[in-house]
Amino acid sequence: MSQHTSALAIETAGLVKTFGETRAVDGVDLAVPAGTVYGVLGPNGAGKTTTVKMLATLLRPDGGEAHVFGHDVVREADEVRGRVSLTGQYASVDEDLTGAENLVLLGRLLGHHKKAARERAGQLLEAFGLSEADGKQVKHYSGGMRRRIDIAASILNTPELLFLDEPTTGLDPRSRNQVWDIVRAVVAQGTTVLLTTQYLDEADQLASRIAVIDHGRVIAEGTKGELKASVGAGTVHLRLRDGGRRPEAADVGPRRRRSYDGPWTPRSSWNRTRSR
Ligand SMILES: Nc1ncnc2c1ncn2[C@@H]1O[C@H](COP(=O)(O)OP(=O)(O)O)[C@@H](O)[C@H]1O
Ligand SMILES: [Mg+2]
């Protein structure tokens, strides 16, 4: 671990998780600066959710280490849990309740008094453009509204670190933009966000740094600026953490320009890589 752990929200070294024969996460090193949006970009099955679950203490790593704000996710799991929140595919909202009822209930479960819980719920519904849906059960929400109430539920108590696992997958462009605005607002309030996505443009829009992950490995990592400048030139210059993995990274895509019109996959994506 580095000496600057305090400035890092997340630091992992050689993180591994296996399911039977599958090495879902195969030696992942991450360094996520506090106070930023960090993008983990990769296709379906790359190991994004498994990584997030280990960092959120929901899965125990089989190898390597992970620290969240300097706390070991295994040995100091309670310390970690008190600082993080997770918005995943299956959030904790109750479909039969309204958005407001859900937020008030969760607020009460978090120990807030009724009045404070109601106030916070009202604030969040307003901020997330869900006030007008008051009275509507969550099961009647649109996909975009559902994603927004999920995120609202996960930031009732402002977490130090928020995991957003593919927050916009399956959403229409307008809803996607609304979620993006929410992510920007969350990070502006000081929360660190780890965002997983299959979309290069989403990572580019929101993240300061991006780790490209495939087959459980980080195959490239860099700042958004570096990646963006290179995309504009039709070439992405990827800085490899491990020069020995250059052949894998070079295999990232065919020699043609990509357009931002679909999920990112290693083979349809960037056209060239370089090691440091
Ligand atoms: N509970 C599980 N049991 C068995 N295999 C799993 C389990 N969870 C994930 N996997 C496998 O691990 C790999 C990584 O999955 P996942 O982390 O969900 O990827 P992503 O979130 O990037 O789509 C995939 O091959 C997936 O099938
Ligand atoms: Mg996933």
Short mmCIF file of C-alpha atoms and ligand atoms in Angstrom, two decimals:
data_model
loop_
_atom_site.label_atom_id
_atom_site.label_comp_id
_atom_site.label_asym_id
_atom_site.label_seq_id
_atom_site.Cartn_x
_atom_site.Cartn_y
_atom_site.Cartn_z
CA MET A 1 0.00 0.00 0.00
CA SER A 2 1.22 3.50 -0.73
CA GLN A 3 2.07 6.09 1.88
CA HIS A 4 -0.70 8.36 0.65
CA THR A 5 -3.58 6.11 1.58
CA SER A 6 -5.45 8.95 3.28
CA ALA A 7 -5.93 10.77 -0.03
CA LEU A 8 -7.33 7.64 -1.58
CA ALA A 9 -10.93 6.56 -1.17
CA ILE A 10 -10.12 3.11 -2.49
CA GLU A 11 -6.87 1.26 -2.84
CA THR A 12 -6.68 -2.36 -3.93
CA ALA A 13 -3.73 -4.61 -4.61
CA GLY A 14 -4.01 -7.90 -6.43
CA LEU A 15 -7.69 -8.31 -5.61
CA VAL A 16 -9.03 -11.75 -6.58
CA LYS A 17 -12.44 -13.42 -6.53
CA THR A 18 -13.12 -16.81 -8.03
CA PHE A 19 -16.39 -18.65 -8.57
CA GLY A 20 -15.48 -22.26 -9.21
CA GLU A 21 -13.34 -22.20 -12.34
CA THR A 22 -14.17 -18.57 -13.11
CA ARG A 23 -11.68 -15.95 -12.02
CA ALA A 24 -14.26 -13.17 -11.94
CA VAL A 25 -11.71 -10.72 -10.54
CA ASP A 26 -8.17 -11.68 -11.37
CA GLY A 27 -5.69 -9.43 -9.62
CA VAL A 28 -7.16 -5.94 -9.71
CA ASP A 29 -5.14 -2.91 -8.60
CA LEU A 30 -7.07 0.31 -8.16
CA ALA A 31 -6.23 3.69 -6.67
CA VAL A 32 -9.27 5.94 -6.46
CA PRO A 33 -8.64 9.53 -5.33
CA ALA A 34 -11.14 10.84 -2.79
CA GLY A 35 -13.66 13.43 -3.94
CA THR A 36 -13.80 12.33 -7.56
CA VAL A 37 -15.85 10.15 -9.88
CA TYR A 38 -13.82 7.12 -10.84
CA GLY A 39 -15.00 5.09 -13.81
CA VAL A 40 -14.63 1.34 -14.10
CA LEU A 41 -15.32 0.64 -17.75
CA GLY A 42 -15.81 -2.81 -19.16
CA PRO A 43 -18.18 -5.14 -20.99
CA ASN A 44 -20.65 -7.58 -19.50
CA GLY A 45 -18.93 -10.20 -17.40
CA ALA A 46 -15.73 -8.16 -16.99
CA GLY A 47 -15.85 -8.39 -13.20
CA LYS A 48 -17.25 -4.95 -12.37
CA THR A 49 -20.04 -5.99 -10.02
CA THR A 50 -17.87 -8.57 -8.28
CA THR A 51 -15.23 -5.89 -7.65
CA VAL A 52 -17.82 -3.47 -6.31
CA LYS A 53 -19.31 -6.12 -4.02
CA MET A 54 -15.93 -6.86 -2.49
CA LEU A 55 -15.26 -3.16 -1.93
CA ALA A 56 -18.70 -2.77 -0.34
CA THR A 57 -17.98 -5.77 1.97
CA LEU A 58 -20.76 -7.87 0.42
CA LEU A 59 -18.32 -10.46 -0.92
CA ARG A 60 -15.14 -11.66 0.68
CA PRO A 61 -12.04 -11.51 -1.53
CA ASP A 62 -10.15 -14.75 -2.20
CA GLY A 63 -6.87 -12.93 -2.60
CA GLY A 64 -5.21 -9.54 -2.48
CA GLU A 65 -6.20 -6.58 -0.38
CA ALA A 66 -8.61 -3.71 -0.53
CA HIS A 67 -8.78 -0.60 1.62
CA VAL A 68 -11.58 1.94 1.72
CA PHE A 69 -10.49 5.23 3.29
CA GLY A 70 -7.60 3.28 4.74
CA HIS A 71 -9.77 0.53 6.25
CA ASP A 72 -9.33 -3.09 5.26
CA VAL A 73 -12.57 -4.39 3.73
CA VAL A 74 -12.25 -7.73 5.53
CA ARG A 75 -10.66 -6.91 8.89
CA GLU A 76 -12.41 -3.56 9.30
CA ALA A 77 -15.63 -4.30 7.47
CA ASP A 78 -17.76 -2.31 9.92
CA GLU A 79 -15.63 0.79 9.44
CA VAL A 80 -16.04 0.41 5.71
CA ARG A 81 -19.80 -0.22 5.87
CA GLY A 82 -20.30 2.97 7.82
CA ARG A 83 -18.76 4.98 5.01
CA VAL A 84 -20.15 3.47 1.84
CA SER A 85 -23.43 3.09 0.04
CA LEU A 86 -24.28 0.95 -2.94
CA THR A 87 -26.78 1.44 -5.74
CA GLY A 88 -27.01 -1.76 -7.68
CA GLN A 89 -29.38 -3.53 -9.95
CA TYR A 90 -31.47 -4.72 -7.04
CA ALA A 91 -31.96 -1.83 -4.72
CA SER A 92 -33.70 -1.89 -1.41
CA VAL A 93 -36.76 0.13 -2.32
CA ASP A 94 -40.16 -1.47 -1.79
CA GLU A 95 -42.17 -1.56 -5.02
CA ASP A 96 -45.52 -1.33 -3.24
CA LEU A 97 -44.64 1.92 -1.50
CA THR A 98 -44.45 5.39 -3.01
CA GLY A 99 -41.10 7.08 -3.44
CA ALA A 100 -41.77 9.31 -0.44
CA GLU A 101 -42.87 6.38 1.72
CA ASN A 102 -39.71 4.48 0.80
CA LEU A 103 -37.41 7.37 1.64
CA VAL A 104 -39.14 8.13 4.93
CA LEU A 105 -39.07 4.45 5.92
CA LEU A 106 -35.38 4.11 5.08
CA GLY A 107 -34.67 7.36 6.92
CA ARG A 108 -36.44 5.98 9.99
CA LEU A 109 -34.46 2.75 9.72
CA LEU A 110 -31.30 4.84 9.65
CA GLY A 111 -32.36 6.34 12.95
CA HIS A 112 -33.79 9.68 11.88
CA HIS A 113 -36.81 11.13 13.64
CA LYS A 114 -40.02 11.27 11.65
CA LYS A 115 -39.80 14.99 10.95
CA ALA A 116 -36.18 14.84 9.82
CA ALA A 117 -36.88 11.76 7.69
CA ARG A 118 -39.80 13.53 5.99
CA GLU A 119 -37.74 16.63 5.35
CA ARG A 120 -34.87 14.69 3.84
CA ALA A 121 -37.26 12.64 1.70
CA GLY A 122 -38.88 15.84 0.44
CA GLN A 123 -35.51 17.38 -0.41
CA LEU A 124 -34.37 14.35 -2.33
CA LEU A 125 -37.63 13.90 -4.24
CA GLU A 126 -37.45 17.55 -5.23
CA ALA A 127 -33.78 17.38 -6.23
CA PHE A 128 -34.34 14.22 -8.25
CA GLY A 129 -37.42 15.50 -10.05
CA LEU A 130 -39.70 12.97 -8.36
CA SER A 131 -41.96 15.32 -6.42
CA GLU A 132 -44.70 15.09 -9.01
CA ALA A 133 -44.72 11.31 -8.75
CA ASP A 134 -45.76 11.63 -5.11
CA GLY A 135 -48.55 9.16 -4.46
CA LYS A 136 -47.35 6.79 -7.18
CA GLN A 137 -46.15 3.36 -6.12
CA VAL A 138 -42.60 2.63 -7.22
CA LYS A 139 -43.82 -0.32 -9.29
CA HIS A 140 -45.54 2.20 -11.56
CA TYR A 141 -42.38 4.27 -12.03
CA SER A 142 -40.63 4.47 -15.39
CA GLY A 143 -37.13 2.97 -15.67
CA GLY A 144 -35.53 6.37 -15.28
CA MET A 145 -37.61 7.27 -12.22
CA ARG A 146 -36.80 3.90 -10.67
CA ARG A 147 -33.07 4.46 -11.13
CA ARG A 148 -33.37 7.92 -9.57
CA ILE A 149 -35.27 6.69 -6.52
CA ASP A 150 -32.64 3.94 -6.10
CA ILE A 151 -29.88 6.54 -6.02
CA ALA A 152 -31.91 8.79 -3.71
CA ALA A 153 -32.35 5.87 -1.31
CA SER A 154 -28.61 5.24 -1.31
CA ILE A 155 -27.68 8.81 -0.40
CA LEU A 156 -30.22 9.42 2.38
CA ASN A 157 -27.28 9.60 4.72
CA THR A 158 -24.64 11.30 2.61
CA PRO A 159 -22.08 8.51 2.16
CA GLU A 160 -18.37 9.21 1.89
CA LEU A 161 -18.20 6.73 -0.97
CA LEU A 162 -21.05 5.79 -3.31
CA PHE A 163 -20.91 2.79 -5.60
CA LEU A 164 -23.04 3.20 -8.70
CA ASP A 165 -23.11 -0.10 -10.55
CA GLU A 166 -24.21 0.54 -14.14
CA PRO A 167 -26.64 3.27 -13.11
CA THR A 168 -27.84 4.04 -16.63
CA THR A 169 -27.86 0.67 -18.37
CA GLY A 170 -31.15 0.34 -20.24
CA LEU A 171 -32.21 3.96 -19.80
CA ASP A 172 -33.36 6.29 -22.55
CA PRO A 173 -31.08 9.29 -23.31
CA ARG A 174 -33.14 11.77 -21.31
CA SER A 175 -33.21 9.63 -18.18
CA ARG A 176 -29.54 8.95 -18.64
CA ASN A 177 -28.84 12.69 -18.60
CA GLN A 178 -30.90 13.08 -15.43
CA VAL A 179 -28.87 10.38 -13.71
CA TRP A 180 -25.65 12.04 -14.92
CA ASP A 181 -26.77 15.34 -13.38
CA ILE A 182 -27.44 13.55 -10.10
CA VAL A 183 -23.99 11.96 -10.12
CA ARG A 184 -22.44 15.39 -10.67
CA ALA A 185 -24.46 16.84 -7.81
CA VAL A 186 -23.49 13.98 -5.49
CA VAL A 187 -19.77 14.39 -6.15
CA ALA A 188 -20.06 18.18 -5.82
CA GLN A 189 -21.20 17.58 -2.24
CA GLY A 190 -17.97 15.79 -1.48
CA THR A 191 -18.94 12.16 -1.97
CA THR A 192 -16.49 9.97 -3.87
CA VAL A 193 -18.25 7.98 -6.59
CA LEU A 194 -17.13 4.69 -8.06
CA LEU A 195 -19.15 4.28 -11.22
CA THR A 196 -19.17 1.13 -13.30
CA THR A 197 -20.32 1.36 -16.87
CA GLN A 198 -20.27 -0.38 -20.22
CA TYR A 199 -20.39 2.99 -21.96
CA LEU A 200 -17.22 4.81 -22.91
CA ASP A 201 -19.09 8.09 -23.29
CA GLU A 202 -20.57 7.77 -19.80
CA ALA A 203 -17.15 7.27 -18.25
CA ASP A 204 -15.90 10.16 -20.35
CA GLN A 205 -18.76 12.45 -19.25
CA LEU A 206 -18.51 11.74 -15.55
CA ALA A 207 -15.20 10.26 -14.51
CA SER A 208 -11.92 11.96 -13.71
CA ARG A 209 -10.01 8.72 -14.06
CA ILE A 210 -11.00 5.54 -15.81
CA ALA A 211 -9.89 1.95 -15.34
CA VAL A 212 -10.63 -0.34 -18.26
CA ILE A 213 -11.42 -3.81 -17.00
CA ASP A 214 -11.86 -7.03 -18.93
CA HIS A 215 -11.76 -10.67 -17.90
CA GLY A 216 -11.24 -9.60 -14.31
CA ARG A 217 -8.16 -7.50 -15.04
CA VAL A 218 -7.38 -3.81 -15.32
CA ILE A 219 -5.98 -3.59 -18.83
CA ALA A 220 -5.55 0.18 -18.90
CA GLU A 221 -5.95 3.16 -16.61
CA GLY A 222 -5.74 6.86 -17.11
CA THR A 223 -7.24 10.28 -16.56
CA LYS A 224 -10.27 11.26 -18.54
CA GLY A 225 -8.22 14.07 -20.08
CA GLU A 226 -5.66 11.67 -21.44
CA LEU A 227 -8.28 9.35 -22.82
CA LYS A 228 -10.47 12.10 -24.19
CA ALA A 229 -7.66 13.91 -25.99
CA SER A 230 -6.65 10.68 -27.62
CA VAL A 231 -10.18 9.75 -28.65
CA GLY A 232 -10.47 13.13 -30.37
CA ALA A 233 -7.40 12.29 -32.40
CA GLY A 234 -8.84 8.94 -33.36
CA THR A 235 -6.35 7.18 -31.15
CA VAL A 236 -6.47 6.31 -27.52
CA HIS A 237 -3.20 6.26 -25.67
CA LEU A 238 -3.59 3.88 -22.80
CA ARG A 239 -1.13 3.83 -19.99
CA LEU A 240 -0.54 0.26 -18.98
CA ARG A 241 0.05 -0.46 -15.32
CA ASP A 242 1.89 -3.58 -16.30
CA GLY A 243 4.00 -3.44 -19.44
CA GLY A 244 3.86 -7.23 -19.60
CA ARG A 245 0.19 -7.01 -20.45
CA ARG A 246 0.83 -4.97 -23.56
CA PRO A 247 -0.19 -7.80 -25.89
CA GLU A 248 -3.61 -8.04 -24.21
CA ALA A 249 -4.10 -4.30 -24.38
CA ALA A 250 -3.01 -4.20 -28.01
CA ASP A 251 -5.79 -6.68 -28.66
CA VAL A 252 -8.32 -4.19 -27.41
CA GLY A 253 -9.73 -3.38 -30.79
CA PRO A 254 -9.60 -3.39 -34.55
CA ARG A 255 -7.92 -0.55 -36.43
CA ARG A 256 -10.89 1.66 -37.01
CA ARG A 257 -12.46 4.59 -35.27
CA ARG A 258 -15.28 3.95 -32.91
CA SER A 259 -18.38 6.01 -32.47
CA TYR A 260 -20.17 6.46 -29.19
CA ASP A 261 -23.29 4.56 -29.99
CA GLY A 262 -23.38 1.44 -27.95
CA PRO A 263 -22.03 -0.52 -25.08
CA TRP A 264 -18.30 -0.63 -24.92
CA THR A 265 -16.69 -3.93 -25.74
CA PRO A 266 -12.97 -4.55 -25.93
CA ARG A 267 -13.09 -5.64 -29.55
CA SER A 268 -15.26 -2.88 -30.94
CA SER A 269 -13.55 -0.12 -29.12
CA TRP A 270 -10.37 1.86 -29.19
CA ASN A 271 -8.07 1.30 -32.03
CA ARG A 272 -4.62 1.43 -30.59
CA THR A 273 -2.81 1.26 -27.32
CA ARG A 274 0.58 2.25 -26.08
CA SER A 275 2.47 1.34 -23.01
CA ARG A 276 4.11 3.95 -20.86
N1 LIG B 1 -22.28 -15.61 -7.89
C1 LIG B 1 -21.63 -16.01 -8.98
N2 LIG B 1 -21.44 -17.32 -9.24
C2 LIG B 1 -20.76 -17.72 -10.33
N3 LIG B 1 -20.22 -16.91 -11.24
C3 LIG B 1 -20.37 -15.59 -11.06
C4 LIG B 1 -21.08 -15.08 -9.92
N4 LIG B 1 -21.06 -13.72 -10.00
C5 LIG B 1 -20.38 -13.42 -11.12
N5 LIG B 1 -19.96 -14.53 -11.76
C6 LIG B 1 -19.16 -14.56 -13.00
O1 LIG B 1 -18.03 -13.76 -12.79
C7 LIG B 1 -17.74 -13.00 -13.97
C8 LIG B 1 -17.79 -11.53 -13.65
O2 LIG B 1 -19.13 -11.18 -13.36
P1 LIG B 1 -19.56 -9.72 -12.92
O3 LIG B 1 -18.67 -9.25 -11.84
O4 LIG B 1 -21.01 -9.76 -12.64
O5 LIG B 1 -19.26 -8.88 -14.24
P2 LIG B 1 -19.86 -7.47 -14.73
O6 LIG B 1 -20.50 -6.82 -13.53
O7 LIG B 1 -18.67 -6.71 -15.23
O8 LIG B 1 -20.83 -7.76 -15.80
C9 LIG B 1 -18.73 -13.46 -15.01
O9 LIG B 1 -18.14 -14.47 -15.78
C10 LIG B 1 -19.88 -13.98 -14.19
O10 LIG B 1 -20.60 -14.96 -14.89
MG MG B 2 -22.45 -6.09 -13.31
#
